[in-house]
Short mmCIF file of C-alpha atoms and ligand atoms in Angstrom, two decimals:
data_model
loop_
_atom_site.label_atom_id
_atom_site.label_comp_id
_atom_site.label_asym_id
_atom_site.label_seq_id
_atom_site.Cartn_x
_atom_site.Cartn_y
_atom_site.Cartn_z
CA MET A 1 -7.92 18.18 -23.97
CA THR A 2 -5.80 16.58 -26.62
CA GLY A 3 -3.10 14.29 -24.99
CA ALA A 4 -5.01 14.01 -21.65
CA LEU A 5 -4.88 10.80 -19.93
CA LEU A 6 -8.08 8.97 -20.39
CA HIS A 7 -10.39 6.61 -18.35
CA TRP A 8 -10.22 2.92 -19.40
CA ILE A 9 -13.82 1.58 -19.43
CA ASP A 10 -15.01 -1.50 -21.19
CA GLY A 11 -11.82 -2.22 -23.02
CA ALA A 12 -11.26 1.27 -24.43
CA ALA A 13 -9.68 4.71 -23.48
CA VAL A 14 -12.53 7.14 -23.16
CA PRO A 15 -12.97 10.83 -21.94
CA SER A 16 -15.04 11.76 -19.22
CA ALA A 17 -18.69 12.28 -19.67
CA ASP A 18 -18.25 16.00 -19.04
CA GLY A 19 -14.82 16.41 -20.82
CA THR A 20 -12.95 17.94 -17.83
CA THR A 21 -9.15 17.55 -17.34
CA ARG A 22 -6.57 18.94 -14.90
CA VAL A 23 -2.66 19.41 -15.57
CA GLY A 24 -0.81 17.93 -12.65
CA THR A 25 2.73 19.11 -11.21
CA ASP A 26 6.20 17.31 -11.70
CA PRO A 27 7.29 16.71 -8.13
CA ALA A 28 11.05 16.84 -9.04
CA THR A 29 10.87 20.28 -10.67
CA GLY A 30 7.54 22.01 -9.71
CA GLY A 31 6.87 22.18 -13.44
CA ARG A 32 4.13 20.80 -15.61
CA GLY A 33 3.05 17.28 -15.01
CA ALA A 34 0.67 15.03 -16.87
CA GLU A 35 -2.84 16.11 -18.09
CA VAL A 36 -5.42 13.89 -16.54
CA THR A 37 -8.98 13.30 -17.21
CA LEU A 38 -11.29 14.15 -14.21
CA GLY A 39 -14.04 11.87 -14.06
CA THR A 40 -17.58 11.98 -12.01
CA ALA A 41 -20.21 9.55 -10.77
CA ALA A 42 -21.29 9.38 -14.40
CA ASP A 43 -17.98 7.71 -15.56
CA VAL A 44 -18.14 5.51 -12.35
CA ASP A 45 -21.52 4.27 -13.39
CA ARG A 46 -20.37 3.56 -16.91
CA ALA A 47 -17.46 1.64 -15.63
CA ALA A 48 -19.40 -0.33 -12.97
CA ARG A 49 -22.02 -1.25 -15.55
CA ALA A 50 -19.30 -2.57 -17.86
CA ALA A 51 -17.63 -4.59 -15.03
CA ARG A 52 -21.06 -6.00 -14.10
CA ALA A 53 -21.77 -6.93 -17.65
CA ALA A 54 -18.42 -8.67 -17.88
CA ALA A 55 -18.64 -10.53 -14.44
CA HIS A 56 -20.47 -13.54 -15.43
CA GLY A 57 -18.18 -14.51 -18.45
CA TRP A 58 -14.98 -13.81 -16.41
CA ARG A 59 -16.16 -15.81 -13.43
CA HIS A 60 -17.07 -18.79 -15.59
CA LEU A 61 -13.91 -18.82 -17.67
CA ALA A 62 -12.07 -21.98 -17.16
CA SER A 63 -9.72 -21.19 -14.30
CA ALA A 64 -6.55 -22.38 -16.31
CA GLU A 65 -7.48 -19.72 -18.99
CA ARG A 66 -7.94 -17.08 -16.37
CA GLY A 67 -4.57 -18.01 -14.94
CA ARG A 68 -2.98 -17.80 -18.33
CA LEU A 69 -4.41 -14.28 -18.96
CA LEU A 70 -3.20 -13.02 -15.68
CA ALA A 71 0.33 -14.64 -16.21
CA ALA A 72 0.39 -12.90 -19.60
CA ILE A 73 -0.28 -9.44 -17.85
CA GLY A 74 2.78 -10.30 -15.59
CA ARG A 75 4.96 -11.03 -18.61
CA ARG A 76 3.78 -7.88 -20.31
CA LEU A 77 4.48 -5.64 -17.31
CA LEU A 78 7.97 -7.12 -17.20
CA ALA A 79 8.51 -6.60 -20.92
CA GLU A 80 7.58 -2.96 -20.48
CA THR A 81 9.35 -2.25 -17.28
CA ASP A 82 11.55 0.54 -18.73
CA THR A 83 8.70 2.62 -20.08
CA LEU A 84 6.35 1.84 -16.98
CA ALA A 85 9.30 2.89 -14.70
CA ALA A 86 9.98 6.03 -16.80
CA ALA A 87 6.31 6.88 -16.41
CA GLU A 88 6.19 6.13 -12.65
CA SER A 89 9.17 8.21 -12.09
CA ALA A 90 7.73 11.12 -14.01
CA ASP A 91 4.60 11.15 -11.93
CA THR A 92 6.37 10.64 -8.49
CA GLY A 93 9.79 11.91 -8.93
CA LYS A 94 11.30 8.75 -7.49
CA PRO A 95 14.55 7.38 -8.53
CA LEU A 96 14.26 5.14 -11.58
CA ALA A 97 15.88 2.13 -9.97
CA LEU A 98 12.99 2.19 -7.36
CA SER A 99 10.22 2.61 -9.92
CA ARG A 100 11.78 -0.45 -11.79
CA ALA A 101 11.78 -2.62 -8.57
CA GLU A 102 8.12 -1.61 -7.91
CA ILE A 103 7.12 -2.53 -11.63
CA GLN A 104 8.80 -5.89 -11.18
CA GLY A 105 6.83 -6.21 -7.90
CA ALA A 106 3.63 -5.57 -9.88
CA ALA A 107 4.37 -8.17 -12.23
CA GLU A 108 5.05 -10.60 -9.43
CA TYR A 109 1.57 -10.12 -8.02
CA PHE A 110 0.02 -11.32 -11.45
CA GLU A 111 2.51 -14.23 -11.64
CA PHE A 112 1.74 -15.35 -8.10
CA TYR A 113 -2.13 -15.08 -8.30
CA ALA A 114 -2.23 -16.54 -11.82
CA ALA A 115 -0.84 -19.77 -10.21
CA LEU A 116 -3.37 -19.52 -7.26
CA VAL A 117 -6.31 -19.87 -9.67
CA ASN A 118 -5.69 -23.53 -9.37
CA LEU A 119 -6.18 -23.75 -5.70
CA PRO A 120 -9.38 -25.80 -4.59
CA ALA A 121 -12.28 -23.72 -4.51
CA GLY A 122 -13.81 -25.32 -1.47
CA ASP A 123 -14.06 -28.38 0.96
CA VAL A 124 -16.14 -31.39 1.20
CA LEU A 125 -17.62 -31.79 4.66
CA ASP A 126 -18.36 -35.32 5.92
CA ILE A 127 -21.54 -34.87 7.82
CA ARG A 128 -23.97 -37.76 7.27
CA PRO A 129 -24.18 -40.72 4.63
CA ASP A 130 -27.26 -39.18 3.18
CA LEU A 131 -25.90 -35.73 2.51
CA HIS A 132 -23.17 -34.53 0.27
CA VAL A 133 -22.05 -31.12 1.59
CA TYR A 134 -19.38 -28.92 0.04
CA THR A 135 -18.39 -25.28 0.29
CA LEU A 136 -17.61 -23.16 -2.79
CA ARG A 137 -15.58 -19.95 -2.73
CA GLU A 138 -17.32 -17.60 -5.07
CA PRO A 139 -16.23 -14.09 -6.41
CA LEU A 140 -18.04 -11.12 -5.04
CA GLY A 141 -18.71 -9.40 -8.31
CA VAL A 142 -17.56 -5.84 -9.04
CA VAL A 143 -14.58 -4.83 -6.80
CA GLY A 144 -13.74 -1.30 -6.41
CA VAL A 145 -9.81 -0.59 -5.86
CA ILE A 146 -8.83 2.84 -4.64
CA THR A 147 -4.94 3.51 -4.43
CA PRO A 148 -2.78 6.29 -3.30
CA TRP A 149 0.22 8.00 -4.80
CA ASN A 150 3.13 6.46 -3.13
CA LEU A 151 3.58 3.06 -5.08
CA PRO A 152 1.04 3.74 -7.78
CA LEU A 153 1.30 0.72 -10.19
CA ASN A 154 2.54 -1.74 -7.33
CA GLN A 155 -0.26 -1.09 -5.09
CA ALA A 156 -2.80 -1.22 -8.07
CA ALA A 157 -1.50 -4.61 -8.99
CA ARG A 158 -1.51 -5.73 -5.25
CA ALA A 159 -5.20 -5.41 -5.03
CA CYS A 160 -6.33 -6.04 -8.73
CA ALA A 161 -4.41 -9.40 -9.20
CA PRO A 162 -6.08 -11.31 -6.30
CA ALA A 163 -9.40 -9.66 -7.17
CA LEU A 164 -9.29 -10.81 -10.75
CA ALA A 165 -7.77 -14.15 -9.94
CA ALA A 166 -10.80 -14.89 -7.74
CA GLY A 167 -13.09 -14.18 -10.56
CA ASN A 168 -14.10 -10.72 -9.80
CA THR A 169 -14.18 -7.65 -12.32
CA VAL A 170 -12.62 -4.46 -11.15
CA VAL A 171 -13.10 -0.66 -11.32
CA ALA A 172 -9.98 0.97 -10.14
CA LYS A 173 -9.20 4.51 -9.12
CA PRO A 174 -5.59 5.56 -8.80
CA ALA A 175 -4.57 8.88 -7.08
CA GLU A 176 -5.23 11.66 -9.47
CA SER A 177 -1.63 12.72 -9.21
CA THR A 178 -0.20 9.43 -10.28
CA SER A 179 -2.55 7.81 -12.74
CA ARG A 180 -0.47 7.08 -15.71
CA THR A 181 0.67 3.47 -14.74
CA THR A 182 -2.61 2.16 -13.68
CA VAL A 183 -4.05 3.32 -17.17
CA ALA A 184 -1.08 1.38 -18.64
CA LEU A 185 -2.00 -1.52 -16.67
CA ALA A 186 -5.48 -1.51 -18.03
CA ARG A 187 -4.10 -1.30 -21.54
CA ILE A 188 -1.73 -4.01 -20.95
CA ALA A 189 -4.39 -6.23 -19.56
CA GLY A 190 -6.47 -5.68 -22.70
CA GLU A 191 -3.58 -6.48 -24.93
CA ALA A 192 -2.94 -9.61 -22.87
CA GLY A 193 -6.52 -10.87 -23.88
CA LEU A 194 -8.63 -9.73 -20.77
CA PRO A 195 -12.09 -9.28 -21.94
CA PRO A 196 -13.45 -5.72 -22.23
CA GLY A 197 -15.18 -4.67 -19.03
CA VAL A 198 -13.22 -6.99 -16.73
CA PHE A 199 -10.68 -4.23 -15.70
CA ASN A 200 -11.73 -0.69 -15.69
CA VAL A 201 -10.12 2.46 -14.50
CA VAL A 202 -11.93 5.67 -13.78
CA LEU A 203 -9.56 8.75 -13.28
CA GLY A 204 -10.27 11.75 -11.05
CA ARG A 205 -10.45 13.09 -7.55
CA GLY A 206 -11.15 10.97 -4.49
CA PRO A 207 -14.25 12.79 -3.06
CA GLU A 208 -15.91 12.58 -6.61
CA VAL A 209 -14.75 9.40 -8.11
CA GLY A 210 -13.60 7.51 -5.05
CA THR A 211 -16.86 8.11 -3.20
CA ALA A 212 -18.92 7.25 -6.22
CA ILE A 213 -17.16 3.91 -6.45
CA VAL A 214 -17.87 3.10 -2.73
CA ARG A 215 -21.53 4.40 -3.16
CA HIS A 216 -22.30 2.47 -6.35
CA PRO A 217 -24.76 -0.28 -5.91
CA LEU A 218 -23.15 -2.74 -8.38
CA VAL A 219 -19.84 -2.52 -6.43
CA ARG A 220 -19.76 -5.38 -4.04
CA LYS A 221 -16.30 -4.74 -2.25
CA VAL A 222 -13.85 -2.13 -1.83
CA ALA A 223 -10.03 -2.35 -1.25
CA PHE A 224 -8.76 1.01 -0.19
CA THR A 225 -5.01 2.12 0.48
CA GLY A 226 -4.51 5.52 1.76
CA SER A 227 -4.99 7.70 4.86
CA VAL A 228 -6.91 7.09 8.06
CA PRO A 229 -9.44 9.85 7.69
CA VAL A 230 -10.46 8.82 4.21
CA GLY A 231 -10.40 5.20 5.26
CA GLN A 232 -12.84 6.06 8.05
CA GLU A 233 -15.05 8.08 5.77
CA ILE A 234 -15.28 5.00 3.28
CA GLY A 235 -16.17 2.85 6.37
CA ARG A 236 -19.09 5.11 7.12
CA ILE A 237 -20.44 4.76 3.77
CA ALA A 238 -19.85 1.09 3.54
CA ALA A 239 -21.47 0.59 6.96
CA ASP A 240 -24.80 1.68 5.35
CA ARG A 241 -24.27 -0.56 2.35
CA VAL A 242 -22.99 -3.48 4.44
CA LEU A 243 -20.23 -3.35 2.02
CA PRO A 244 -16.94 -5.53 2.84
CA LEU A 245 -13.63 -3.53 2.93
CA THR A 246 -9.93 -4.06 3.08
CA LEU A 247 -8.57 -0.94 4.52
CA GLU A 248 -4.75 -0.52 4.23
CA LEU A 249 -4.02 2.62 6.20
CA GLY A 250 -1.12 4.41 7.85
CA GLY A 251 1.53 3.49 10.23
CA LYS A 252 4.16 4.67 12.82
CA SER A 253 6.05 1.50 12.88
CA ALA A 254 8.44 0.62 15.62
CA ASN A 255 12.05 -0.58 15.18
CA ILE A 256 13.59 -2.01 18.31
CA VAL A 257 17.46 -2.54 18.59
CA PHE A 258 19.08 -4.21 21.55
CA ALA A 259 22.76 -3.86 22.41
CA ASP A 260 23.67 -7.33 21.37
CA ALA A 261 22.63 -6.80 17.69
CA ASP A 262 24.87 -6.58 14.81
CA LEU A 263 24.84 -2.73 15.32
CA GLU A 264 26.60 -1.94 11.89
CA PHE A 265 23.83 -3.77 9.87
CA ALA A 266 20.99 -2.78 12.29
CA ALA A 267 22.03 1.06 11.65
CA THR A 268 22.05 0.44 7.80
CA GLU A 269 18.55 -1.22 8.12
CA ALA A 270 17.18 1.53 10.49
CA VAL A 271 18.16 4.15 7.85
CA ARG A 272 16.55 2.19 5.03
CA ALA A 273 13.63 1.62 6.95
CA PHE A 274 12.67 5.35 7.16
CA THR A 275 14.19 6.66 3.80
CA THR A 276 12.93 4.14 1.35
CA ASN A 277 10.69 6.02 -1.17
CA ALA A 278 11.57 9.23 0.81
CA GLY A 279 9.49 7.75 3.83
CA GLN A 280 6.37 7.63 1.78
CA VAL A 281 5.77 4.03 2.67
CA CYS A 282 2.87 3.04 5.11
CA SER A 283 5.06 0.49 6.80
CA SER A 284 8.07 2.71 7.10
CA GLY A 285 10.07 2.19 10.30
CA THR A 286 9.82 5.83 11.69
CA ARG A 287 10.02 5.09 15.46
CA LEU A 288 13.58 3.71 16.54
CA PHE A 289 13.67 2.37 20.10
CA VAL A 290 17.29 1.75 21.16
CA GLU A 291 18.60 0.10 24.17
CA ARG A 292 20.11 2.86 26.48
CA THR A 293 23.59 1.45 26.85
CA ILE A 294 24.13 1.90 23.08
CA HIS A 295 21.95 4.72 22.29
CA LYS A 296 24.39 7.45 21.77
CA GLU A 297 26.76 5.42 19.58
CA PHE A 298 23.86 3.86 17.50
CA THR A 299 22.22 7.23 16.90
CA ALA A 300 25.56 8.75 15.66
CA ALA A 301 25.84 5.66 13.25
CA VAL A 302 22.37 6.32 12.04
CA VAL A 303 22.80 9.94 11.64
CA ALA A 304 26.06 9.43 9.60
CA ALA A 305 24.40 7.01 7.23
CA THR A 306 21.51 9.27 6.93
CA ARG A 307 23.86 12.24 5.78
CA ARG A 308 25.19 10.17 3.02
CA LEU A 309 21.83 10.09 1.53
CA ARG A 310 21.43 13.08 -1.00
CA PRO A 311 18.06 14.41 -1.81
CA GLY A 312 17.65 14.30 -5.63
CA GLN A 313 19.89 11.42 -5.84
CA GLU A 314 19.19 8.47 -3.40
CA VAL A 315 16.19 10.17 -1.94
CA GLY A 316 13.42 11.45 -4.28
CA PRO A 317 10.88 14.22 -3.70
CA MET A 318 7.60 14.23 -1.75
CA ILE A 319 5.18 13.18 -4.33
CA THR A 320 2.67 16.07 -4.00
CA ARG A 321 3.04 19.67 -2.95
CA GLY A 322 0.61 19.13 -0.07
CA GLN A 323 2.64 16.39 1.26
CA TRP A 324 5.92 18.47 1.10
CA GLU A 325 4.07 21.25 3.06
CA THR A 326 2.89 18.57 5.66
CA VAL A 327 6.47 17.40 6.23
CA GLN A 328 7.64 20.98 6.76
CA GLN A 329 4.71 21.41 9.18
CA TYR A 330 6.13 18.51 11.14
CA PHE A 331 9.76 20.11 11.21
CA LYS A 332 7.96 23.02 13.08
CA ILE A 333 6.11 20.79 15.38
CA ALA A 334 9.20 18.84 16.38
CA GLU A 335 11.14 22.07 17.03
CA GLN A 336 8.33 23.41 19.09
CA GLU A 337 8.11 20.22 20.99
CA GLY A 338 11.74 20.52 21.85
CA ALA A 339 13.17 17.58 19.72
CA THR A 340 16.80 17.99 18.38
CA ALA A 341 17.24 17.61 14.72
CA GLU A 342 20.65 15.47 14.63
CA THR A 343 20.51 15.99 10.83
CA GLY A 344 17.93 17.34 8.42
CA GLY A 345 14.83 19.16 9.64
CA ARG A 346 14.87 21.49 6.62
CA VAL A 347 14.37 21.64 2.84
CA PRO A 348 17.69 21.35 0.96
CA ASP A 349 19.11 24.60 -0.63
CA GLU A 350 21.02 23.13 -3.48
CA PRO A 351 20.01 25.32 -6.55
CA GLY A 352 19.69 22.09 -8.75
CA LEU A 353 16.68 21.01 -6.46
CA ALA A 354 14.86 24.38 -6.43
CA GLY A 355 11.26 24.09 -7.26
CA GLY A 356 11.08 20.18 -6.61
CA PHE A 357 9.41 18.92 -3.51
CA PHE A 358 12.49 17.80 -1.65
CA VAL A 359 13.01 17.56 2.14
CA GLU A 360 16.22 16.42 3.89
CA PRO A 361 16.28 13.03 5.54
CA THR A 362 15.92 13.88 9.18
CA VAL A 363 16.74 12.41 12.44
CA TYR A 364 15.30 13.50 15.88
CA SER A 365 16.69 12.82 19.24
CA GLY A 366 15.47 14.20 22.61
CA VAL A 367 12.02 12.71 21.63
CA THR A 368 9.42 11.07 23.87
CA ASN A 369 6.83 8.83 22.83
CA ASP A 370 4.07 11.21 23.80
CA MET A 371 5.14 13.92 21.34
CA ARG A 372 3.19 14.38 18.08
CA ILE A 373 6.46 13.78 16.07
CA ALA A 374 6.67 10.42 17.69
CA ARG A 375 2.71 9.56 17.36
CA GLU A 376 1.52 11.01 13.88
CA GLU A 377 2.27 9.71 10.66
CA VAL A 378 4.50 12.09 8.79
CA PHE A 379 4.80 10.19 5.59
CA GLY A 380 8.35 11.54 4.78
CA PRO A 381 11.86 10.64 5.52
CA VAL A 382 11.63 11.40 9.34
CA LEU A 383 12.88 9.26 12.08
CA VAL A 384 12.55 9.71 15.91
CA VAL A 385 15.05 7.88 18.25
CA ILE A 386 14.02 7.05 21.77
CA PRO A 387 16.01 5.09 24.50
CA PHE A 388 14.69 2.22 26.53
CA ASP A 389 15.97 0.33 29.40
CA THR A 390 14.37 -3.04 29.31
CA GLU A 391 12.62 -5.49 26.87
CA ASP A 392 9.14 -4.93 28.58
CA GLU A 393 9.51 -1.14 28.30
CA ALA A 394 10.57 -1.50 24.63
CA VAL A 395 7.35 -3.53 23.79
CA ALA A 396 5.20 -1.19 25.84
CA LEU A 397 6.60 1.93 23.89
CA ALA A 398 6.19 0.26 20.55
CA ASN A 399 2.64 -0.85 21.14
CA ASP A 400 1.73 2.74 22.66
CA SER A 401 0.51 3.82 19.26
CA GLU A 402 -2.65 4.28 17.49
CA PHE A 403 -1.09 2.35 14.54
CA GLY A 404 -0.08 -1.34 14.34
CA LEU A 405 1.20 -1.95 10.77
CA ALA A 406 4.89 -3.20 10.89
CA GLY A 407 7.57 -3.74 13.57
CA GLY A 408 11.21 -4.61 13.63
CA VAL A 409 13.46 -6.27 16.25
CA PHE A 410 17.27 -6.52 16.14
CA THR A 411 19.18 -8.70 18.72
CA ALA A 412 21.34 -11.81 18.81
CA ASP A 413 19.10 -13.47 21.33
CA ILE A 414 16.64 -15.48 19.17
CA SER A 415 14.33 -16.23 22.10
CA ARG A 416 14.00 -12.56 22.76
CA ALA A 417 13.59 -11.73 19.15
CA VAL A 418 10.58 -14.23 19.10
CA ARG A 419 9.19 -12.90 22.41
CA VAL A 420 9.33 -9.35 21.19
CA ALA A 421 7.90 -10.20 17.68
CA GLU A 422 4.93 -11.92 19.08
CA ALA A 423 4.35 -9.12 21.66
CA LEU A 424 4.24 -6.41 19.15
CA GLU A 425 0.75 -5.26 17.88
CA ALA A 426 1.50 -5.24 14.14
CA GLY A 427 0.54 -7.16 11.22
CA GLN A 428 4.05 -8.03 10.29
CA VAL A 429 7.30 -8.00 12.13
CA TYR A 430 10.93 -8.33 10.86
CA ILE A 431 13.61 -9.81 12.89
CA ASN A 432 17.26 -8.85 12.14
CA SER A 433 16.33 -7.14 8.80
CA TRP A 434 13.85 -4.44 7.89
CA SER A 435 10.86 -5.14 5.73
CA THR A 436 11.29 -8.60 4.34
CA GLN A 437 8.55 -8.08 1.57
CA SER A 438 7.27 -10.80 -0.48
CA VAL A 439 3.86 -11.28 -2.40
CA GLN A 440 3.48 -14.52 -0.44
CA MET A 441 3.54 -12.74 3.04
CA PRO A 442 0.20 -11.53 4.07
CA PHE A 443 0.23 -7.85 4.56
CA GLY A 444 -2.10 -5.40 6.82
CA GLY A 445 -2.60 -3.85 9.98
CA HIS A 446 -4.02 -3.62 13.48
CA LYS A 447 -5.78 -0.70 15.11
CA ASN A 448 -5.77 2.41 12.96
CA SER A 449 -3.51 0.88 10.36
CA GLY A 450 -6.73 -0.85 9.02
CA TYR A 451 -8.07 -4.38 8.62
CA GLY A 452 -8.04 -7.38 6.06
CA ARG A 453 -4.86 -8.45 4.48
CA GLU A 454 -3.25 -7.86 1.01
CA LYS A 455 -0.88 -10.30 -0.37
CA GLY A 456 -0.73 -14.12 0.06
CA ILE A 457 -3.50 -16.56 -0.06
CA GLU A 458 -5.36 -14.55 2.49
CA ALA A 459 -5.85 -11.62 -0.03
CA LEU A 460 -7.40 -14.15 -2.50
CA HIS A 461 -9.85 -15.05 0.20
CA HIS A 462 -10.81 -11.65 0.99
CA TYR A 463 -12.08 -11.34 -2.61
CA THR A 464 -14.45 -14.15 -2.27
CA HIS A 465 -17.30 -15.40 -0.02
CA VAL A 466 -18.03 -18.94 0.91
CA LYS A 467 -21.09 -20.78 -0.06
CA SER A 468 -22.15 -24.11 1.70
CA ILE A 469 -24.13 -26.56 -0.59
CA SER A 470 -25.81 -29.62 0.73
CA ILE A 471 -27.33 -32.41 -1.36
CA ARG A 472 -29.53 -35.07 -0.18
CA LEU A 473 -28.50 -38.48 -1.33
CA THR A 474 -30.82 -41.49 -1.76
CA GLY A 475 -30.15 -45.20 -1.97
CA ARG A 476 -27.56 -45.35 0.83
P1 NDP B 501 -5.80 9.80 0.60
O1 NDP B 501 -6.24 8.86 1.58
O2 NDP B 501 -6.50 11.08 0.65
O3 NDP B 501 -5.91 9.19 -0.78
C1 NDP B 501 -5.72 7.89 -1.18
C2 NDP B 501 -6.71 7.53 -2.18
O4 NDP B 501 -8.02 7.85 -1.88
C3 NDP B 501 -6.50 8.49 -3.56
O5 NDP B 501 -6.82 7.77 -4.79
C4 NDP B 501 -7.52 9.53 -3.41
O6 NDP B 501 -7.79 10.14 -4.53
C5 NDP B 501 -8.67 8.68 -2.75
N1 NDP B 501 -9.60 9.62 -1.87
C6 NDP B 501 -9.35 10.75 -1.33
N2 NDP B 501 -10.55 11.20 -0.68
C7 NDP B 501 -11.47 10.15 -0.97
C8 NDP B 501 -12.80 9.98 -0.66
N3 NDP B 501 -13.38 10.85 0.25
N4 NDP B 501 -13.47 8.93 -0.97
C9 NDP B 501 -12.97 8.00 -1.76
N5 NDP B 501 -11.55 7.97 -2.08
C10 NDP B 501 -10.83 9.13 -1.73
O7 NDP B 501 -4.31 9.94 0.86
P2 NDP B 501 -3.39 11.19 0.49
O8 NDP B 501 -2.97 10.95 -0.77
O9 NDP B 501 -4.09 12.44 0.73
O10 NDP B 501 -2.23 11.14 1.62
C11 NDP B 501 -2.50 11.60 2.95
C12 NDP B 501 -1.89 10.71 3.88
O11 NDP B 501 -2.44 9.42 3.78
C13 NDP B 501 -0.45 10.59 3.98
O12 NDP B 501 0.15 11.63 4.58
C14 NDP B 501 -0.23 9.17 4.70
O13 NDP B 501 -0.38 9.57 5.95
C15 NDP B 501 -1.51 8.54 4.20
N6 NDP B 501 -1.20 7.68 3.13
C16 NDP B 501 -1.07 6.28 3.34
C17 NDP B 501 -0.78 5.45 2.35
C18 NDP B 501 -0.58 3.98 2.71
O14 NDP B 501 0.12 3.27 1.85
N7 NDP B 501 -1.12 3.37 3.74
C19 NDP B 501 -0.59 5.92 1.09
C20 NDP B 501 -0.70 7.19 0.75
C21 NDP B 501 -1.19 7.98 1.81
P3 NDP B 501 -7.10 11.57 -4.93
O15 NDP B 501 -5.78 11.57 -4.32
O16 NDP B 501 -7.02 11.39 -6.46
O17 NDP B 501 -7.96 12.74 -4.49
#
């Protein structure tokens, strides 16, 4: 087990209680990946106890000092961008430039929430002269953070930075296939001066380690990013424990293009919307609704731009073999449903990509909104294009989905843009540019896309509860 990636518990790298490890797979070649420690409930227990023991000291640290420590983590992440990006690309196969951008985004979470520690922690309520009443936002205690494989460090930072800023301590579990950078984050946090036990990482599989985190009595909140079925399973356990959750689940986001839009730019954005990170993004724009009068020419522009993206160059592999097989399964489903692959719909046959989990970026036409290829989240670079005739029809089609994460609208008519944006059942809507992402913008879903919000001040509040305190005053 020499060289295996270890847990980070109570300020130190430690092996599993039972010493088990597993060797992963390099998604770009199908060869050997990282060797990772596989934890059990015993390791989660160790981590939760360490987090609980550290909670009092961390919560009562002067907020300026807590902010300084979080800002120092951000600076160290930036300073180590090259090595962290290399590790992220080794685990995920994604292009180095994308990994670098994600690491810089991870640093931004720490910078942003470091500043927010100075926000007022409550309000004073003017009720009666003989009462002084105030509210106090308090940390929840130990927070569990369970993250997936698509943006590993970035998503860990997205949840951990506000949780820590609010004064909680953390037990994090990255996806087993992409653990390296979350462990690196724990090491960096320690080097930045975070006290032992404040930030812990337990490695291993979801059904063992993830479930043990949700079940652990010392864990007082869980932030989960991942699939709908696992989110539901966590929700069932949480219901028994009356445990607050943030659930950031899947999406099948709609992008609506009207004939009066800047069509050249809209086509570029429509392609970026479904191919970024090889489509392995919860907020990918994977349903494209196009006004019928421009449907043919716009689809042709999207197809032409998609063909310019080469697997292995601009588009990385599916991060896991399972996901690669899932996408190929959807190619079959689309074919059986009678959709037409305008481009893609298969795995590339270039010899240089053999063994890697690559698929061709794919655009389907001849699709209706009731087909599985239009309703289910593929989590790969797969787009369906569907024509519409009226604004009302476009909104109805977009909202006819079990998901409600993101949405886009492209039009020169600003009134229509606002009408459509406000009518879409989605947590975030982008007008005339796909996916304006910022740490300041709250992010989360409607319907099966989950609940609660990541990012912004809203996320910070999700990691606190409000206490009302009233003091009887005499002598007035
Ligand atoms: P999962 O939901 O299975 O995994 C997400 C995280 O949860 C991982 O850390 C995983 O651990 C963990 N986990 C798995 N099972 C449990 C459990 N029973 N209890 C607690 N934690 C658990 O997603 P997948 O990785 O399998 O991806 C499948 C689908 O999920 C994708 O096709 C996509 O639709 C969706 N997805 C959505 C994402 C988003 O950003 N919203 C991100 C990733 C996936 P481990 O992997 O180590 O077993």
